PDB file of C-alpha atoms in Angstrom:
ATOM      1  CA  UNK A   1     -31.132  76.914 152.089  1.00 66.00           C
ATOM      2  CA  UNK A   2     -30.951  80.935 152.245  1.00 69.00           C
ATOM      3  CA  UNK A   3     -28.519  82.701 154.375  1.00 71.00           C
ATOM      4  CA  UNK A   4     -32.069  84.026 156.139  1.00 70.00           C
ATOM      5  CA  UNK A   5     -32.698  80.942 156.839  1.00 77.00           C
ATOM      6  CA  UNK A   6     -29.368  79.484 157.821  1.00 70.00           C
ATOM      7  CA  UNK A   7     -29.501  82.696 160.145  1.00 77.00           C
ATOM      8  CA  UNK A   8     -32.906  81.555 161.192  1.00 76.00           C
ATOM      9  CA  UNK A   9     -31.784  77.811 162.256  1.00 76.00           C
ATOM     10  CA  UNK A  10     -28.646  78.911 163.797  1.00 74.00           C
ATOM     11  CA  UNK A  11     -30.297  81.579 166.061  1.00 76.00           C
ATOM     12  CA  UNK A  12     -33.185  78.490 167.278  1.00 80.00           C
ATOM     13  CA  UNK A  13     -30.013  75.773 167.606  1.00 81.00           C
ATOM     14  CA  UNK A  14     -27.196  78.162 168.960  1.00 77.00           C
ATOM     15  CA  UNK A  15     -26.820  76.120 171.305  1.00 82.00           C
ATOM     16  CA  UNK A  16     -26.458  72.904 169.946  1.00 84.00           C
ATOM     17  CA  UNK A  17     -24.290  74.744 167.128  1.00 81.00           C
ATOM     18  CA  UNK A  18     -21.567  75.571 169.590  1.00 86.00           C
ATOM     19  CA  UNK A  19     -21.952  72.182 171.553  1.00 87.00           C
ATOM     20  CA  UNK A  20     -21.001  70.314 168.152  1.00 84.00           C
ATOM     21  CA  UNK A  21     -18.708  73.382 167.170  1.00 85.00           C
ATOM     22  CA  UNK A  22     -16.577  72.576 170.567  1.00 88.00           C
ATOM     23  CA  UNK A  23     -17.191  68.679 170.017  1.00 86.00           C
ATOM     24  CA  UNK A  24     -15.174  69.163 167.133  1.00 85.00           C
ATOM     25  CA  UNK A  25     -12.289  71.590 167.860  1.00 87.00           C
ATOM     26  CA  UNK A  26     -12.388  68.731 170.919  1.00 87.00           C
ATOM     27  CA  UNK A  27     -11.651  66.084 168.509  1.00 85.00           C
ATOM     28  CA  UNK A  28      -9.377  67.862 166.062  1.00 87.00           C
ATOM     29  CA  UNK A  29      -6.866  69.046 169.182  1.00 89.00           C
ATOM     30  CA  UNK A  30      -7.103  65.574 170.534  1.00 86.00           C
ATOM     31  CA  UNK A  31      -6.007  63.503 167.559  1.00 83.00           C
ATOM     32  CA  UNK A  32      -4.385  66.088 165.350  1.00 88.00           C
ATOM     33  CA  UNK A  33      -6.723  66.179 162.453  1.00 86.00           C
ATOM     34  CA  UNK A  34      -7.959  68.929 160.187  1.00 85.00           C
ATOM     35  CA  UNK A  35     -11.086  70.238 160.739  1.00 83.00           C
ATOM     36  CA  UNK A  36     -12.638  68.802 157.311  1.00 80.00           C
ATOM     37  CA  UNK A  37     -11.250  65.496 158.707  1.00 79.00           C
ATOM     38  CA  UNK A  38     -12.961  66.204 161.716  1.00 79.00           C
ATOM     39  CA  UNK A  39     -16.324  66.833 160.402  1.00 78.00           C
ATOM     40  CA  UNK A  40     -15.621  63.807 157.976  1.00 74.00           C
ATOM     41  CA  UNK A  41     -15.744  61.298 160.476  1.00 73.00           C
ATOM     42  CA  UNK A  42     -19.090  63.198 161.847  1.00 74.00           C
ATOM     43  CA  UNK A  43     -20.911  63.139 158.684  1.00 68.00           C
ATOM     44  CA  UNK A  44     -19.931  60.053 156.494  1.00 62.00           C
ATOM     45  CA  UNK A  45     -20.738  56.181 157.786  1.00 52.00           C
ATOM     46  CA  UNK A  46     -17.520  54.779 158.743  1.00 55.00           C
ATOM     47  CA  UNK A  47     -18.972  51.385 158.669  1.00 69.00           C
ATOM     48  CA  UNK A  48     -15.974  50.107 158.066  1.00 84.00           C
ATOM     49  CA  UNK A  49     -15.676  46.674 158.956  1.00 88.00           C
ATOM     50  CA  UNK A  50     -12.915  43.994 159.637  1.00 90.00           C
ATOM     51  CA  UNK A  51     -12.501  40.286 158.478  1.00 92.00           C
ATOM     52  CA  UNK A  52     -12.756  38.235 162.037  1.00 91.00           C
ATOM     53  CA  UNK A  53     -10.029  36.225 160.354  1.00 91.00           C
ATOM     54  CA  UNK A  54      -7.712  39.387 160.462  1.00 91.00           C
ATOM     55  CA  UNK A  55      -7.304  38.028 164.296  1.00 89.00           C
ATOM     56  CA  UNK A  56      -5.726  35.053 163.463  1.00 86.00           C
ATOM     57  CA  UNK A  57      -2.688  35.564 162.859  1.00 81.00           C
ATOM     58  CA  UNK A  58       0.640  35.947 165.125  1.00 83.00           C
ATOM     59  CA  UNK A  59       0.384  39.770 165.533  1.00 87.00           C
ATOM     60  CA  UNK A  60      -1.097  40.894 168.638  1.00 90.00           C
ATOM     61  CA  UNK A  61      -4.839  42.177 167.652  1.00 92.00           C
ATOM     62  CA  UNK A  62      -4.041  46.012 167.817  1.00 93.00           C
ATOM     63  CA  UNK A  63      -1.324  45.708 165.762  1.00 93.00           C
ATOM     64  CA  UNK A  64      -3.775  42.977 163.236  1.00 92.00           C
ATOM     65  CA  UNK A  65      -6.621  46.080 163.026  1.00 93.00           C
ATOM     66  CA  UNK A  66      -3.710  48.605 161.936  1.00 94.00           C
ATOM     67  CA  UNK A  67      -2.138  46.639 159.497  1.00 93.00           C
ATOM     68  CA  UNK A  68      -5.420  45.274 158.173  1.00 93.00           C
ATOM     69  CA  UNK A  69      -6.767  49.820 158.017  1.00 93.00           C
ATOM     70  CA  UNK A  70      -3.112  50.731 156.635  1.00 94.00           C
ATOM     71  CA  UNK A  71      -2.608  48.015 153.985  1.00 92.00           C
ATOM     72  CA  UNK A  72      -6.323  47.119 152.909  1.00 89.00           C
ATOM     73  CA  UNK A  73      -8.049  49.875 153.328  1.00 90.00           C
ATOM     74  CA  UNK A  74      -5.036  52.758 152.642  1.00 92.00           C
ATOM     75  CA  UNK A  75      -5.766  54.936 155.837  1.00 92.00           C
ATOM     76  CA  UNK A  76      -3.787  57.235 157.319  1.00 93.00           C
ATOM     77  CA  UNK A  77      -2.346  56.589 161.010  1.00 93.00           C
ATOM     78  CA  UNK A  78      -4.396  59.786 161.960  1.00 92.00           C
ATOM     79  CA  UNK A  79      -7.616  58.550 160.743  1.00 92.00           C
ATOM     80  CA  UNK A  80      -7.494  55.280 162.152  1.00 93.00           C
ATOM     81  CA  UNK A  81      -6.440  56.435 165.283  1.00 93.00           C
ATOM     82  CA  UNK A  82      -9.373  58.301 165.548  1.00 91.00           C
ATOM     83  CA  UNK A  83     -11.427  55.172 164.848  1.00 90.00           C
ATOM     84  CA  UNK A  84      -9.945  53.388 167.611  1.00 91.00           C
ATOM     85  CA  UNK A  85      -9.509  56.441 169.650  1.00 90.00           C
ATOM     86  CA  UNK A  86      -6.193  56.293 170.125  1.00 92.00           C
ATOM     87  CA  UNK A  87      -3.170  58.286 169.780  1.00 92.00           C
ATOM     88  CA  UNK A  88      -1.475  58.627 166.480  1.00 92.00           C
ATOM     89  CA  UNK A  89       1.664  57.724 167.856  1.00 94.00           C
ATOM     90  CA  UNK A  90       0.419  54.808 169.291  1.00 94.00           C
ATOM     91  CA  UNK A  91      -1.010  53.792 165.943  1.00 95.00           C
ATOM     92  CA  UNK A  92       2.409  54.134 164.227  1.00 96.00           C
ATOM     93  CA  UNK A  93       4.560  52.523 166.177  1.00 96.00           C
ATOM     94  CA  UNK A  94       1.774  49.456 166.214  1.00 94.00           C
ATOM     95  CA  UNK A  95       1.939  49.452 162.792  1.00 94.00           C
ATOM     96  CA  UNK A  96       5.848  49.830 162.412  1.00 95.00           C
ATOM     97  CA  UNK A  97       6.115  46.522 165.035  1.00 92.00           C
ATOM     98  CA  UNK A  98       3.254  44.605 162.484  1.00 90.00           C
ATOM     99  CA  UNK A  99       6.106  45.293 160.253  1.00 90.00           C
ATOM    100  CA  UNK A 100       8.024  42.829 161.927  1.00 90.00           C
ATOM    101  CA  UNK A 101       5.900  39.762 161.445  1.00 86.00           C
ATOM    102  CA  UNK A 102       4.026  38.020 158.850  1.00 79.00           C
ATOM    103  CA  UNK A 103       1.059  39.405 157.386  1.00 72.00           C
ATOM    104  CA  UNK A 104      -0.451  36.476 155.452  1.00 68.00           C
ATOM    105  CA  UNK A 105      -3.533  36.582 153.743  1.00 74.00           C
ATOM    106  CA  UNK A 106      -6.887  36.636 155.888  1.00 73.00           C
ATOM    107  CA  UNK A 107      -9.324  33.698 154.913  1.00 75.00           C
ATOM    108  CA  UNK A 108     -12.717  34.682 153.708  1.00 82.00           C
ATOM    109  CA  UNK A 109     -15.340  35.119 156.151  1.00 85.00           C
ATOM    110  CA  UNK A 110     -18.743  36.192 156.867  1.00 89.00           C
ATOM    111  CA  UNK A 111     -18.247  37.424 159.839  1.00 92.00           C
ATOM    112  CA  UNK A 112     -17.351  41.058 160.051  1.00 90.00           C
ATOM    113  CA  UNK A 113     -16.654  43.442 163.112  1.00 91.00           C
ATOM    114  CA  UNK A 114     -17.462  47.001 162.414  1.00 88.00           C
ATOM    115  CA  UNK A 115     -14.310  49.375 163.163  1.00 89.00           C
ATOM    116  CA  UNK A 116     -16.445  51.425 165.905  1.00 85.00           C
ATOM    117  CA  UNK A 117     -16.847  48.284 168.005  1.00 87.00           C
ATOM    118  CA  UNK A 118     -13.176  48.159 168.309  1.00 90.00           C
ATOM    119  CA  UNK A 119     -13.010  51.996 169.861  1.00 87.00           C
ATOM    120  CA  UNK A 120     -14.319  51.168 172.853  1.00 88.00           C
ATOM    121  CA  UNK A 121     -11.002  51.631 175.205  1.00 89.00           C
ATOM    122  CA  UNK A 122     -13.095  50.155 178.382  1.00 91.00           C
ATOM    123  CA  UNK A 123     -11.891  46.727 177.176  1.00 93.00           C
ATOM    124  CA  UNK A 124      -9.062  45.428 175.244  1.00 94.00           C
ATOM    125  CA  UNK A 125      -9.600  44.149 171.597  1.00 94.00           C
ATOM    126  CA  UNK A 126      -9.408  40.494 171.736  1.00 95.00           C
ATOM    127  CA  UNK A 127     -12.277  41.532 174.816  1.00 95.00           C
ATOM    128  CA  UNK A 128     -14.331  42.887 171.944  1.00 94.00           C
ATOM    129  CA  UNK A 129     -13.556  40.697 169.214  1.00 95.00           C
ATOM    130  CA  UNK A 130     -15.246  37.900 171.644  1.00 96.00           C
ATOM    131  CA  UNK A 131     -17.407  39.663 173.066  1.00 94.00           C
ATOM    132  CA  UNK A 132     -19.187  40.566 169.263  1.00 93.00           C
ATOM    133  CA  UNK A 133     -18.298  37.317 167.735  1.00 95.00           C
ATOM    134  CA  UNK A 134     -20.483  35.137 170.387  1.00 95.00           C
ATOM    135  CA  UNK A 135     -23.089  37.927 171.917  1.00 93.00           C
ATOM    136  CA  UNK A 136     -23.691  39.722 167.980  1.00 91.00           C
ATOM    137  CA  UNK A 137     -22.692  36.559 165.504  1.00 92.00           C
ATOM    138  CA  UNK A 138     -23.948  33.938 168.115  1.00 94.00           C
ATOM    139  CA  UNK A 139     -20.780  32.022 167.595  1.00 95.00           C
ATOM    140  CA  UNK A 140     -20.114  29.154 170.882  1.00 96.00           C
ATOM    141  CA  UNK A 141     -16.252  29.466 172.155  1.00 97.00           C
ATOM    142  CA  UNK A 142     -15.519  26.561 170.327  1.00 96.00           C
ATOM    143  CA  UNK A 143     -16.547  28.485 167.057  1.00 96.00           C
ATOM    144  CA  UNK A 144     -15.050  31.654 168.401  1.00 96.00           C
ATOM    145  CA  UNK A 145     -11.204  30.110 169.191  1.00 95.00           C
ATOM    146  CA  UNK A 146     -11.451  27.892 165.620  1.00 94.00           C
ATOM    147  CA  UNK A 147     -12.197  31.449 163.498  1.00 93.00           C
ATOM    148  CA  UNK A 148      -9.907  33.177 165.370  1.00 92.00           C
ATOM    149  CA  UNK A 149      -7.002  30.287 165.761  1.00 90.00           C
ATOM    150  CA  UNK A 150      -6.958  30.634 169.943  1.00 93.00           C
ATOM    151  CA  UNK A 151      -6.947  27.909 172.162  1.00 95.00           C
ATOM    152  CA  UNK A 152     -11.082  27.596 173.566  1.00 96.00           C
ATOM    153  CA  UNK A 153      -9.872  28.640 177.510  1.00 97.00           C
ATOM    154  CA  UNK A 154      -8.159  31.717 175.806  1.00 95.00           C
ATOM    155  CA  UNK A 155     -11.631  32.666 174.519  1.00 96.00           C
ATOM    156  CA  UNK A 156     -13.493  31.999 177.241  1.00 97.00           C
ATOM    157  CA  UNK A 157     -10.630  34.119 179.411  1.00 97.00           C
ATOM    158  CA  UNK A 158     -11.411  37.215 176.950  1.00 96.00           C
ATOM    159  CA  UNK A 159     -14.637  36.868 177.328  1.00 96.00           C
ATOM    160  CA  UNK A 160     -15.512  37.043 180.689  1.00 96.00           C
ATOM    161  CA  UNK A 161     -13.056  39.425 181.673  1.00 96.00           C
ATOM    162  CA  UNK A 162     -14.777  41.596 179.455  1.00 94.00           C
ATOM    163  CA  UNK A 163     -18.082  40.964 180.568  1.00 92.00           C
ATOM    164  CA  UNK A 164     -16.561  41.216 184.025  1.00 94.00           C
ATOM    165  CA  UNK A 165     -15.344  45.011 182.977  1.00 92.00           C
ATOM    166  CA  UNK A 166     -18.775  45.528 181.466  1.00 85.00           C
ATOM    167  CA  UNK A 167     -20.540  44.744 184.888  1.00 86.00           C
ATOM    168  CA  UNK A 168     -18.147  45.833 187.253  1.00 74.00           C
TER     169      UNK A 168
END
């Protein structure tokens, strides 16, 4: 494309151009990301998605998702608090308390949660984890608490709370 008709475009779409111009300045002030970051998350899939069997272990599930992003996947506590949409800080001192605990080896599964299911900050993540593994994957409770090694009533707690938040 010319610079005519970049010119051309830009003078139909000002508009939108500036909307998506502040939408990122917006995010980069926010979570303290470059601009190229910025426009990284906009343009490339982040379909990154997470082992349900990352839940199952003793570390609470904020702290499971960071380690899992940090170790696995080698991201920086910026990027994967924008993600989850939630502060940096927050996201490294989560990750320095995973430190504490063990981190053992998540079982193979075929059930996967993508990453932007998990940045919804209206519920909490066990609320989502649930909520995906038995409205998306179809999974009963029982199925549900046995993948993610919770007692069945813990589950079903998660659950409708977060249906509850969802409604209410």
């Amino acid at each position: 494309m010319g610079e005519k008709q970049v010119w051309k475009v830009y003078h139909e779409e000002h508009e939108i151009v500036e909307t998506v111009r502040a939408a990122l300045k917006y995010i980069q002030e926010k979570h303290g990301i470059s601009e190229n970051e910025a426009i990284d998350l906009c343009t490339n899939d982040h379909n990154l998605r997470i082992p349900a069997t990352v839940f199952s272990s003793e570390q609470c599930p904020l702290e499971a998702i960071v380690r899992f992003l940090k170790d696995e996947h080698g991201l920086s506590f910026s990027e994967i608090s924008a993600l989850l949409a939630r502060d940096a800080r927050t996201i490294w001192t989560t990750y320095r308390n995973s430190l504490k605990k063990d981190n053992p080896k998540h079982a193979e599964t075929p059930y996967q949660i993508p990453v932007m299911v998990l940045s919804d900050r209206k519920l909490s993540i066990l609320e989502l984890v649930t909520e995906f593994l038995i409205d998306v994957s179809q999974l009963s409770f029982k199925e549900t608490a046995r993948l993610l090694c919770r007692h069945e009533n813990t589950v079903r707690t998660a659950y409708a709370r977060g249906k509850r938040k969802r409604d209410g």
